[in-house]
Amino acid sequence: MTEPTSEPYPQEALLPDPRKASRRTREKGTKQAAEESPVARIVIDSPLPHLDRPFDYLVPAELAADAVPGCRVRVRFSGQLTDGFLLERLERSDHKGRLSFLDRVISPEPVLTAEIAGLARAVADRYAGTMSDVLRLAVPPRHARVEAEPRAEVPAGEAGTEGADGHEQAGERAWAAYPAGHSFLTALAAGRAPRAVWSALPGTDAEGPAWPAAVAAAVRVTLASGRGVVVVVPDGKDVAVAERALTGIPHVAITADLGPAERYRRWLKPLRGEVGTVVGTRAAAFAPVPSLGLVVIWDDGDDVHADRLAPYPHAREVLALRAHRAEAAMLIGGYARTAEAAQLVATGWAAPLTPRREEVRARAPRVRPAGDDAELARDEAARAARLPSLAWRTLRQGLESGPVLVQVPRRGYLPALACAQCRAMARCGAITSGAPDGPVCGGPLALRGGHAMPYCRWCGRVAGDWRCSACGGVRVRAVVVGARRTAEELGRAFPSVTVRTSGRDGVLATVGAAPALVVATPGAEPMPADGYAAAVLLDGWALLGRPDLRAGEEALRRWMNAAALTRPGAEVVVLADSTVPAVQALLRWDPVTFSERELADRTELGFPPAVRMATLTGPAAAVREMLADTELPGGAQILGPVPVDGGLERAMIRISRDRGSKLARALKGAGGVRSARKAADVVRVNIDPLDLI
């Protein structure tokens, strides 16, 4: 690359060498470049790290009007036609060689705004990824038919709030319980950019939970200041709840279950200025809302906020970057508080927004623990359902006035089995190759129903002839009981009560006010019409005993989310040891102290978010080669590599937070070297992954 000349390139210097032109170009004759801003800077659609930079092309005169910044284009790159986005138009290029022409403009619709392009670049740099990978997450695929549909009239300001007085009053009541709530809304109304970590009040009544009304109030005052809003929630169930609170506010909802055409149609509305508010799941974090004034994320500890596609960004980090770049406000809300949110408060980046303790006591449920030493109920069916006497009484009394919730941490029927004689784990003995002496599968056995045969959860083989490899036994016992088996056992314990299940096989959105037993896995709890009369949180050991850095934090988050669906003052029983810190935080309804303690522990041990951590996962030789090629910044510490599932290895690199960007650049550079070499084995790079341990 060379420095640009003082004068624009003459037309003949911009044209490609005719001796090197393709036959197609020669047949069409010599193209003429656009008279104004003839150079287009393009980001091509390629996941290769060494190609993660913009390339300059010439704009043909006939495409000058359509080739606008943000439009989709097609260019010839390395002999092949490749899609891309036009970032900007320039008068001259820094490239000293000949420039090729754009092949075509796919659509003149400027779908990539300058703000989202800058955000995509920042997210790619934060996660050691490529800009094209981020743009695949940010911009949905094009639908020509949707683009051609008549455009709606753009409202003059954010009108359309007729009939919203009741919702406004509910929002005012929701923030009145917080000492700093009024100040937060006042700052939004004045056009400022406050940032807060919000501990929401629990309790669900006939009006539903309080958090959607509080979010809607913040949305209204932000819109009144002439700015837009993005609200990100974990799933479609939360989107529906938030939408009801946004009644009267022009908005669109973007969720993963929308068809491609409908999703693109809704995504175009904020881009074209037809609405100023977007609510949705993690993809909505990139919604092209103009004049952004507020970003909101609810329940940031839910793992669905972390994208499963490269470069694996977390919606909380995307929104924080976006708020910083756009000078917008940010609200991080939830019943529980993550260590990452506690870190933002500790560094002063965000302020705490907590309710008064008397308000918490008035709305929180009464939580009682029932540890492993609790006596089981005398009723035979209740004992089979693993219900201590306290839990059984709580459910029975709650059913007298409404539905009750039973949270089970595992889905399925019997997801894990063991030998009934020696207690060894029951594993599949199927041969995985054609040879008789080939390797066996070794996957865990499970049951789909009470009259089903055991099957392997890995290869799917029915293990009707299973025999224990340790003792030769042929009988199995349950190690872990799933939601469907729990529902079956509760049906026997309460034979006259309707039992409803909600989980992976089918998620219930809502449940009525009539008495019913609702058995749900974490995150699939249906929204009650008037709050649950009681709740029982089964098998706490299954959540607390997970080999995970975030086991305690995640257990508390799941328990609080379920308990918050009960009526104020309702009885909640958690089957866990009362001395565990997460259980103590639930009993006191004090997520703030728990998150501060969690952050202090991780700081002492050197784990995120106190430090930056990167993982490299892939074949052993490839991981070690990439480690050798990476020029790590000073202070970086390599942990591993160690074997992981699938015959792969994983290495971890730890570094201080202030050098996290240097580590990302170093890993990006090493990945670029491997892609330029056309290395056969892929090494997955993940910055601050949720499943660190």
XYZ file of C-alpha atoms in Angstrom:
693
model
C 0.000 0.000 0.000
C 1.240 3.531 -0.776
C 0.243 6.985 0.309
C -2.521 8.516 -1.843
C -1.540 11.082 -4.443
C -2.542 14.700 -4.066
C -4.816 14.493 -7.112
C -7.569 11.977 -7.829
C -6.650 9.069 -10.067
C -7.169 9.823 -13.757
C -9.703 7.585 -15.430
C -7.087 5.710 -17.472
C -5.046 4.931 -14.341
C -8.094 3.517 -12.597
C -8.944 1.092 -15.363
C -7.708 -2.500 -15.224
C -4.960 -3.609 -17.606
C -6.815 -4.791 -20.738
C -4.188 -7.479 -21.302
C -5.211 -9.045 -18.014
C -8.917 -8.497 -18.403
C -11.238 -11.488 -18.530
C -12.879 -12.499 -21.775
C -16.204 -11.354 -20.361
C -14.781 -7.849 -19.776
C -13.291 -7.663 -23.275
C -16.581 -8.746 -24.803
C -18.457 -5.990 -22.956
C -15.857 -3.385 -23.855
C -13.904 -1.082 -21.596
C -15.895 0.079 -18.562
C -15.874 3.655 -17.375
C -15.494 4.480 -13.696
C -17.956 6.743 -11.927
C -17.086 10.423 -12.138
C -17.621 11.090 -8.440
C -16.116 8.898 -5.702
C -15.109 6.151 -8.145
C -13.517 3.907 -5.492
C -15.661 1.577 -3.380
C -14.270 0.055 -0.196
C -15.694 -3.462 0.172
C -15.709 -6.003 2.991
C -16.007 -9.408 1.337
C -17.902 -12.364 2.749
C -14.991 -14.585 3.779
C -14.304 -16.224 7.151
C -10.544 -16.415 6.492
C -8.697 -14.276 9.058
C -5.965 -13.184 6.654
C -8.624 -11.642 4.387
C -10.304 -9.694 7.205
C -9.751 -6.224 5.786
C -11.528 -4.021 3.247
C -10.596 -4.146 -0.437
C -10.885 -1.340 -2.981
C -12.825 -1.702 -6.230
C -13.896 0.639 -8.979
C -17.517 1.642 -9.342
C -18.737 1.435 -12.964
C -20.494 4.544 -14.153
C -23.737 2.628 -14.727
C -23.747 1.478 -11.064
C -22.814 4.832 -9.538
C -26.339 5.642 -8.347
C -27.029 2.222 -6.804
C -23.604 1.646 -5.224
C -24.352 3.474 -1.979
C -22.577 2.878 1.344
C -24.174 -0.075 3.144
C -25.536 -1.853 0.064
C -24.884 -5.470 -0.873
C -22.531 -5.984 -3.811
C -20.893 -8.816 -5.729
C -17.241 -8.620 -6.735
C -14.716 -10.864 -8.393
C -12.178 -11.978 -5.817
C -9.449 -14.509 -6.492
C -11.175 -15.528 -9.689
C -14.573 -16.132 -8.100
C -17.673 -14.022 -7.605
C -18.018 -13.141 -3.925
C -20.686 -11.230 -2.023
C -19.833 -8.311 0.187
C -20.910 -4.972 1.637
C -19.907 -1.537 0.379
C -18.507 0.354 3.356
C -17.764 3.729 1.771
C -17.116 5.587 -1.479
C -13.766 7.357 -1.944
C -12.142 9.695 -4.427
C -8.906 7.710 -4.523
C -7.396 4.440 -3.333
C -4.187 3.772 -1.428
C -3.580 0.716 -3.582
C -0.855 1.348 -6.140
C -1.913 -1.415 -8.529
C -4.865 -1.744 -10.871
C -8.350 -1.946 -9.406
C -11.104 -4.282 -10.577
C -14.662 -3.150 -11.124
C -17.674 -4.101 -9.050
C -19.497 -6.928 -10.776
C -22.954 -5.862 -9.665
C -25.016 -4.224 -6.949
C -27.219 -6.950 -5.489
C -29.536 -4.424 -3.876
C -29.332 -0.642 -3.483
C -30.923 -0.937 -0.024
C -28.296 0.401 2.456
C -28.684 -2.445 4.947
C -25.346 -1.911 6.690
C -25.355 1.401 8.517
C -22.128 3.103 9.497
C -22.900 2.479 13.172
C -23.448 -1.261 12.727
C -20.371 -1.556 10.502
C -18.246 0.052 13.210
C -19.859 -2.132 15.859
C -19.183 -5.285 13.812
C -15.536 -4.295 13.499
C -15.300 -3.687 17.256
C -16.985 -7.006 18.115
C -14.681 -8.881 15.736
C -11.631 -7.281 17.357
C -12.959 -7.991 20.862
C -13.467 -11.703 20.130
C -10.499 -12.328 17.781
C -12.921 -12.973 14.915
C -13.561 -11.643 11.447
C -15.870 -8.820 10.486
C -17.663 -10.982 7.926
C -18.541 -13.534 10.620
C -20.047 -10.774 12.762
C -21.974 -9.358 9.803
C -23.582 -12.772 9.248
C -24.975 -12.458 12.766
C -25.888 -8.787 12.405
C -27.530 -8.547 8.969
C -30.168 -11.129 7.970
C -30.196 -12.612 4.438
C -31.870 -10.542 1.765
C -35.401 -11.169 0.493
C -36.039 -9.261 -2.719
C -39.816 -9.624 -2.446
C -39.786 -8.049 1.018
C -37.620 -5.152 -0.146
C -40.074 -4.464 -2.974
C -43.091 -4.204 -0.664
C -44.609 -0.729 -0.206
C -43.001 1.199 2.596
C -44.999 2.333 5.587
C -45.303 6.021 6.294
C -42.671 7.190 8.734
C -44.403 8.717 11.789
C -43.585 12.271 12.770
C -41.914 11.472 16.067
C -42.933 8.476 18.130
C -46.684 8.788 18.001
C -49.088 6.002 18.602
C -49.142 5.863 22.386
C -52.856 6.296 22.661
C -54.477 4.230 25.350
C -51.165 3.630 27.110
C -51.994 5.541 30.304
C -52.423 2.359 32.301
C -49.043 1.068 31.179
C -47.390 4.396 31.987
C -48.815 4.316 35.507
C -47.598 0.737 35.944
C -44.132 1.832 34.842
C -44.084 4.714 37.300
C -45.095 2.344 40.114
C -42.425 -0.150 39.053
C -39.603 2.410 39.382
C -40.974 3.991 42.563
C -39.589 1.056 44.571
C -36.006 2.010 43.629
C -34.319 4.987 45.349
C -32.389 5.831 42.160
C -35.226 4.932 39.790
C -36.522 8.462 39.339
C -33.010 9.781 38.709
C -32.447 7.120 36.063
C -35.629 8.041 34.191
C -34.869 11.760 34.522
C -31.434 11.258 32.962
C -32.967 9.345 30.054
C -35.578 12.052 29.503
C -32.840 14.704 29.448
C -30.973 12.886 26.681
C -28.110 11.726 28.891
C -26.586 8.235 28.924
C -26.831 6.647 32.386
C -25.609 3.068 32.780
C -27.093 0.869 35.488
C -27.104 -2.717 36.751
C -30.668 -3.315 37.872
C -31.777 -5.849 40.512
C -35.456 -6.336 39.710
C -38.119 -6.939 42.339
C -39.616 -10.448 42.484
C -43.268 -11.383 42.574
C -45.970 -11.965 39.966
C -49.586 -10.920 40.381
C -52.599 -10.398 38.130
C -50.678 -7.694 36.227
C -47.759 -10.063 35.651
C -44.137 -9.538 36.712
C -43.001 -5.980 37.376
C -39.901 -5.876 35.178
C -41.646 -5.465 31.766
C -43.514 -2.361 32.993
C -40.258 -0.880 34.280
C -38.527 -1.511 30.935
C -41.484 0.003 29.060
C -41.268 3.147 31.211
C -37.586 3.540 30.334
C -38.427 3.004 26.660
C -41.110 5.714 26.720
C -38.937 8.411 28.229
C -36.081 7.576 25.847
C -38.371 7.800 22.824
C -39.726 11.091 24.117
C -36.169 12.457 24.031
C -35.999 11.651 20.303
C -33.814 8.550 20.551
C -34.256 4.851 19.788
C -34.176 1.762 22.012
C -32.996 -1.860 21.703
C -34.282 -4.426 24.244
C -32.715 -7.913 24.315
C -34.292 -10.777 26.298
C -33.413 -14.488 26.447
C -36.249 -16.164 24.518
C -39.568 -15.790 22.731
C -41.521 -16.220 25.954
C -39.843 -13.138 27.425
C -40.341 -11.263 24.142
C -44.097 -11.865 24.402
C -44.157 -10.557 27.991
C -42.166 -7.465 27.036
C -44.400 -6.799 24.019
C -47.517 -6.691 26.195
C -45.892 -3.985 28.311
C -44.960 -2.032 25.155
C -48.602 -1.749 24.089
C -49.124 1.601 22.393
C -45.430 2.044 21.528
C -44.475 1.512 17.856
C -42.000 -1.362 17.907
C -41.045 -4.624 16.232
C -40.149 -7.972 17.792
C -37.308 -10.007 16.267
C -37.010 -13.632 17.376
C -35.313 -16.774 16.108
C -38.589 -18.569 15.327
C -39.597 -16.052 12.652
C -39.399 -17.136 9.048
C -36.607 -15.585 6.948
C -38.983 -13.270 5.072
C -40.809 -12.013 8.175
C -37.581 -11.521 10.084
C -36.148 -9.430 7.230
C -39.389 -7.466 6.964
C -39.267 -6.552 10.646
C -35.542 -5.823 10.517
C -36.092 -3.303 7.709
C -38.598 -1.264 9.738
C -36.086 0.347 12.136
C -33.580 0.667 9.292
C -36.085 2.740 7.320
C -37.104 4.772 10.366
C -40.604 3.298 10.614
C -40.163 2.318 14.293
C -37.756 3.438 16.988
C -37.879 0.408 19.305
C -36.767 -3.175 18.748
C -37.297 -5.994 21.243
C -35.991 -9.479 20.614
C -33.496 -12.201 21.342
C -29.709 -11.898 20.993
C -29.758 -11.080 17.242
C -31.677 -7.891 18.077
C -28.497 -6.493 19.652
C -27.423 -5.507 16.116
C -30.806 -4.043 15.106
C -30.280 -0.869 12.987
C -32.162 1.508 15.284
C -31.409 5.134 14.353
C -30.253 7.669 16.959
C -29.776 4.984 19.592
C -30.379 6.259 23.118
C -30.857 3.142 25.285
C -29.945 -0.546 25.197
C -31.494 -2.996 27.638
C -30.576 -6.608 28.338
C -32.693 -8.747 30.645
C -31.259 -11.751 32.512
C -27.734 -11.429 31.122
C -26.653 -14.607 32.929
C -28.754 -16.827 30.638
C -26.421 -18.805 28.389
C -28.677 -18.251 25.353
C -27.285 -14.708 25.189
C -23.960 -16.209 24.043
C -23.944 -16.919 20.311
C -23.006 -20.425 19.202
C -21.514 -19.171 15.925
C -18.072 -17.595 15.459
C -16.789 -15.388 16.910
C -19.153 -16.411 19.764
C -20.069 -12.928 21.073
C -22.193 -12.398 24.159
C -25.147 -10.030 23.792
C -24.176 -8.188 26.981
C -20.731 -7.386 25.603
C -22.149 -6.424 22.192
C -24.618 -4.016 23.785
C -21.964 -2.584 26.105
C -19.711 -1.902 23.119
C -22.625 -0.398 21.233
C -23.663 1.838 24.133
C -20.078 3.053 24.545
C -19.619 3.795 20.842
C -23.035 5.460 20.416
C -22.883 7.280 23.774
C -26.167 5.627 24.704
C -27.574 4.531 28.047
C -27.489 0.896 29.139
C -29.667 -1.073 31.554
C -28.573 -4.576 32.624
C -31.464 -6.168 34.497
C -32.368 -9.429 36.166
C -33.492 -11.014 39.395
C -29.987 -12.364 39.966
C -26.718 -10.574 39.240
C -23.786 -12.018 37.318
C -20.154 -11.558 38.260
C -19.702 -9.658 34.984
C -22.401 -7.171 35.993
C -20.811 -6.875 39.443
C -17.513 -6.109 37.710
C -19.116 -3.232 35.786
C -20.382 -1.788 39.064
C -17.044 -2.314 40.818
C -15.140 -0.462 38.070
C -17.610 2.421 38.071
C -18.712 1.820 34.481
C -22.285 1.290 35.711
C -24.195 2.260 38.833
C -26.254 -0.156 40.966
C -30.032 0.144 40.759
C -31.473 -1.805 43.697
C -34.875 -1.697 45.427
C -35.482 -0.752 49.023
C -35.234 -3.684 51.416
C -38.781 -3.136 52.694
C -40.028 -3.464 49.104
C -38.063 -6.705 48.722
C -39.528 -8.110 51.930
C -43.036 -7.179 50.794
C -42.781 -8.875 47.374
C -40.288 -11.711 47.814
C -41.511 -15.271 48.457
C -40.845 -17.065 51.729
C -38.057 -19.492 50.855
C -37.423 -22.526 53.038
C -34.671 -25.113 52.486
C -35.164 -28.873 52.731
C -31.758 -30.530 52.699
C -30.797 -34.146 52.200
C -31.604 -34.928 55.831
C -35.239 -33.883 55.488
C -37.727 -36.679 56.119
C -39.663 -37.895 53.142
C -43.418 -37.648 53.108
C -45.331 -40.584 54.525
C -47.357 -40.853 51.353
C -45.819 -43.612 49.181
C -46.384 -41.719 45.935
C -44.936 -38.520 47.363
C -41.878 -40.438 48.528
C -41.422 -41.833 45.018
C -41.538 -38.263 43.710
C -38.609 -37.364 46.033
C -40.771 -34.968 48.062
C -39.863 -34.258 51.687
C -42.777 -33.602 54.012
C -42.230 -29.836 53.848
C -42.376 -29.821 50.037
C -45.400 -32.117 49.957
C -47.308 -29.897 52.395
C -46.332 -26.765 50.470
C -47.673 -28.167 47.213
C -50.870 -29.422 48.812
C -51.610 -26.077 50.468
C -50.729 -24.126 47.333
C -53.089 -26.204 45.191
C -55.970 -24.955 47.281
C -55.636 -21.464 45.755
C -53.994 -21.844 42.343
C -51.290 -23.482 40.255
C -48.002 -24.592 41.803
C -44.610 -24.875 40.139
C -42.157 -27.767 40.405
C -38.773 -27.029 38.861
C -36.713 -30.061 37.798
C -33.146 -29.409 36.607
C -33.052 -32.327 34.133
C -35.266 -32.936 31.107
C -36.454 -36.295 29.825
C -37.593 -39.371 31.752
C -34.539 -41.107 33.217
C -31.564 -39.403 31.529
C -28.915 -41.431 33.379
C -28.889 -45.076 34.503
C -26.608 -47.227 36.641
C -26.314 -50.899 37.493
C -28.812 -51.751 40.229
C -26.335 -54.167 41.811
C -22.930 -52.402 41.836
C -24.022 -48.819 41.018
C -21.588 -48.563 38.065
C -22.768 -46.252 35.264
C -24.689 -48.121 32.562
C -22.906 -47.591 29.247
C -23.479 -48.707 25.667
C -21.529 -51.753 24.482
C -22.238 -51.348 20.761
C -19.294 -51.846 18.380
C -18.639 -48.607 16.495
C -16.739 -50.205 13.585
C -17.272 -53.202 11.337
C -14.566 -55.279 13.011
C -15.750 -57.587 15.848
C -12.938 -56.337 18.074
C -13.486 -52.674 17.204
C -14.013 -49.912 19.768
C -17.272 -49.770 21.669
C -19.492 -46.697 21.852
C -19.409 -46.263 25.637
C -22.228 -43.722 25.660
C -24.562 -43.319 28.675
C -27.818 -45.279 28.716
C -31.181 -43.634 29.387
C -34.914 -44.386 29.381
C -37.537 -42.526 27.348
C -40.516 -43.867 29.282
C -41.749 -46.277 31.921
C -42.228 -49.167 29.488
C -39.309 -48.412 27.152
C -36.027 -50.245 26.742
C -32.744 -48.528 27.643
C -31.088 -46.747 24.739
C -27.742 -45.059 24.140
C -27.805 -41.257 24.196
C -24.794 -41.151 21.835
C -25.447 -43.684 19.083
C -29.195 -44.254 19.646
C -28.900 -48.065 19.814
C -31.510 -49.882 21.917
C -29.617 -51.799 24.614
C -32.109 -54.578 25.264
C -29.331 -57.079 25.956
C -27.332 -54.815 28.253
C -25.172 -56.428 30.908
C -23.001 -54.627 33.433
C -19.323 -54.865 32.479
C -18.275 -54.697 36.138
C -20.504 -57.253 37.873
C -22.587 -58.838 35.114
C -25.886 -57.492 36.455
C -28.818 -56.933 34.096
C -31.001 -54.576 36.145
C -30.685 -50.793 36.091
C -31.602 -48.010 38.485
C -32.112 -44.265 38.028
C -29.181 -41.976 38.715
C -30.963 -38.788 37.672
C -34.716 -38.320 37.329
C -36.006 -36.112 34.529
C -38.997 -33.809 34.293
C -41.325 -36.307 32.605
C -40.696 -38.995 35.222
C -41.217 -36.397 37.965
C -44.543 -35.405 36.407
C -45.591 -39.057 36.289
C -44.746 -39.542 39.964
C -46.458 -36.311 41.026
C -49.562 -37.422 39.158
C -49.704 -40.437 41.458
C -49.077 -38.286 44.558
C -51.881 -35.869 43.592
C -54.290 -38.010 41.555
C -57.084 -35.430 41.309
C -54.895 -32.569 40.057
C -54.018 -31.725 36.461
C -50.284 -32.142 35.763
C -48.723 -30.064 32.987
C -45.130 -30.245 31.748
C -42.988 -27.622 30.064
C -39.552 -28.341 28.696
C -37.533 -29.114 25.613
C -40.237 -31.268 24.023
C -42.790 -28.477 24.368
C -42.637 -25.135 26.180
C -45.828 -23.751 27.679
C -46.061 -19.983 27.337
C -48.738 -19.407 29.976
C -50.799 -21.274 32.557
C -54.212 -20.323 33.919
C -55.254 -19.502 37.465
C -56.912 -22.902 38.092
C -55.137 -25.362 40.430
C -52.574 -27.422 38.519
C -49.167 -29.004 39.015
C -46.725 -27.432 36.538
C -43.491 -29.408 36.112
C -40.873 -27.437 34.181
C -37.168 -27.415 33.500
C -35.209 -24.202 34.220
C -36.040 -21.482 31.723
C -39.212 -23.221 30.486
C -41.485 -22.150 33.352
C -44.777 -20.856 31.887
C -46.010 -17.424 32.892
C -48.882 -17.784 35.408
C -52.031 -15.716 35.041
C -51.953 -14.586 38.685
C -48.663 -15.920 40.007
C -47.938 -19.390 41.322
C -49.403 -20.158 44.725
C -46.273 -22.114 45.698
C -43.113 -23.565 44.188
C -40.761 -26.463 44.880
C -37.230 -26.462 43.450
C -36.159 -30.102 43.246
C -32.693 -31.692 43.162
C -30.618 -28.651 44.020
C -27.525 -30.841 44.132
C -27.810 -31.376 40.361
C -27.299 -27.645 39.766
C -24.787 -26.971 42.522
C -22.703 -30.065 41.785
C -21.988 -29.300 38.140
C -18.258 -29.106 37.252
C -18.633 -25.508 36.127
C -17.064 -22.230 37.197
C -20.534 -20.654 37.201
C -22.384 -23.507 38.969
C -23.361 -21.502 42.059
C -24.197 -18.366 40.093
C -26.278 -20.320 37.585
C -28.122 -22.260 40.296
C -29.093 -19.040 42.069
C -30.194 -17.440 38.799
C -32.451 -20.374 37.899
C -33.937 -20.553 41.382
C -34.626 -16.814 41.534
C -36.220 -16.774 38.079
C -38.592 -19.547 39.154
C -39.330 -18.135 42.622
C -40.025 -14.687 41.149
C -43.033 -16.156 39.317
C -44.808 -16.825 42.608
C -47.204 -14.449 44.311
C -45.746 -12.050 46.887
C -45.228 -13.947 50.125
C -45.845 -17.376 48.568
C -44.101 -20.442 49.954
C -41.045 -21.719 48.050
C -39.126 -24.843 49.049
C -35.627 -25.501 47.693
C -34.185 -29.000 48.063
C -30.596 -28.077 48.862
C -28.263 -27.701 51.824
C -29.019 -24.428 53.599
C -25.325 -23.754 54.318
C -24.424 -23.341 50.624
C -23.827 -19.630 49.774
C -26.203 -19.735 46.788
C -28.982 -21.126 48.993
C -28.314 -18.482 51.621
C -28.579 -15.759 48.963
C -31.925 -17.212 47.854
C -33.250 -17.344 51.436
C -32.342 -13.682 52.012
C -33.165 -12.691 48.421
C -29.786 -10.971 48.240
C -28.186 -11.508 44.803
C -25.966 -8.435 45.168
C -23.886 -9.754 48.062
C -23.565 -13.143 46.374
C -22.323 -11.582 43.109
C -19.798 -9.434 44.973
C -18.506 -12.500 46.793
C -18.379 -14.460 43.539
C -16.393 -11.677 41.880
C -13.964 -11.523 44.809
C -13.400 -15.290 44.651
C -12.742 -15.214 40.916
C -10.399 -12.263 41.295
C -8.391 -14.175 43.881
C -8.230 -17.272 41.668
C -7.612 -15.411 38.411
C -10.799 -16.257 36.496
C -13.094 -14.111 34.321
C -14.357 -11.465 34.575
C -11.395 -10.392 36.723
C -9.091 -11.403 33.846
C -9.423 -12.143 30.152
C -9.314 -15.811 29.206
C -8.990 -17.304 25.738
C -9.390 -20.966 24.820
C -7.896 -22.745 21.817
C -9.644 -26.010 20.959
C -8.730 -28.421 18.185
C -6.498 -31.368 17.269
C -3.494 -31.635 19.555
C -0.870 -30.844 16.917
C -2.831 -27.857 15.593
C -3.328 -26.344 19.052
C 0.343 -26.673 19.899
C 1.367 -25.244 16.532
C -0.885 -22.218 16.985
C 0.473 -21.637 20.489
C 3.988 -21.665 19.043
C 3.012 -19.214 16.278
C 1.236 -16.745 18.586
C 3.300 -13.800 19.774
C 1.661 -13.499 23.175
C 1.760 -10.133 24.951
C 3.687 -9.796 28.179
C 2.042 -11.316 31.244
C 0.115 -13.974 29.327
C -0.073 -17.352 31.050
C -0.702 -20.595 29.140
C -2.669 -23.330 30.916
C -2.651 -26.748 29.255
C -3.252 -28.101 26.675
C -5.466 -30.793 28.166
C -7.639 -33.457 26.464
C -11.342 -32.671 25.966
C -14.273 -34.515 24.399
C -14.046 -35.706 20.808
C -10.332 -36.528 20.880
C -9.406 -32.819 20.876
C -7.208 -30.724 23.111
C -7.816 -27.348 24.677
C -5.364 -24.739 25.877
C -6.266 -21.682 27.944
C -4.466 -18.353 27.887
C -4.948 -15.982 30.810
C -4.053 -12.298 30.795
C -4.986 -9.133 32.666
C -8.062 -7.212 31.488
C -6.071 -4.210 30.291
C -4.153 -6.451 27.870
C -7.139 -8.386 26.597
C -7.238 -6.498 23.291
C -3.554 -7.288 22.690
C -4.236 -10.975 23.273
C -7.156 -10.895 20.818
C -4.946 -9.256 18.163
C -2.200 -11.815 18.710
C -4.597 -14.736 18.345
C -6.189 -13.119 15.302
C -2.749 -12.781 13.723
C -1.838 -16.384 14.437
C -5.152 -17.513 12.962
C -4.414 -15.438 9.870
C -1.057 -17.133 9.447
C -2.711 -20.557 9.652
C -5.415 -19.644 7.134
C -2.821 -18.191 4.732
C -0.925 -21.484 4.983
C -4.199 -23.309 4.280
C -3.765 -25.401 7.421
C -6.006 -28.466 7.291
C -7.000 -28.562 10.971
C -9.246 -25.903 12.469
C -8.462 -24.369 15.866
C -11.460 -22.751 17.512
C -10.620 -19.523 19.352
C -13.056 -18.376 22.021
C -12.584 -15.292 24.199
C -14.124 -15.476 27.697
C -16.338 -18.524 26.984
C -19.146 -19.422 29.372
C -18.095 -23.088 29.541
C -14.594 -22.306 30.749
C -14.482 -25.198 33.226
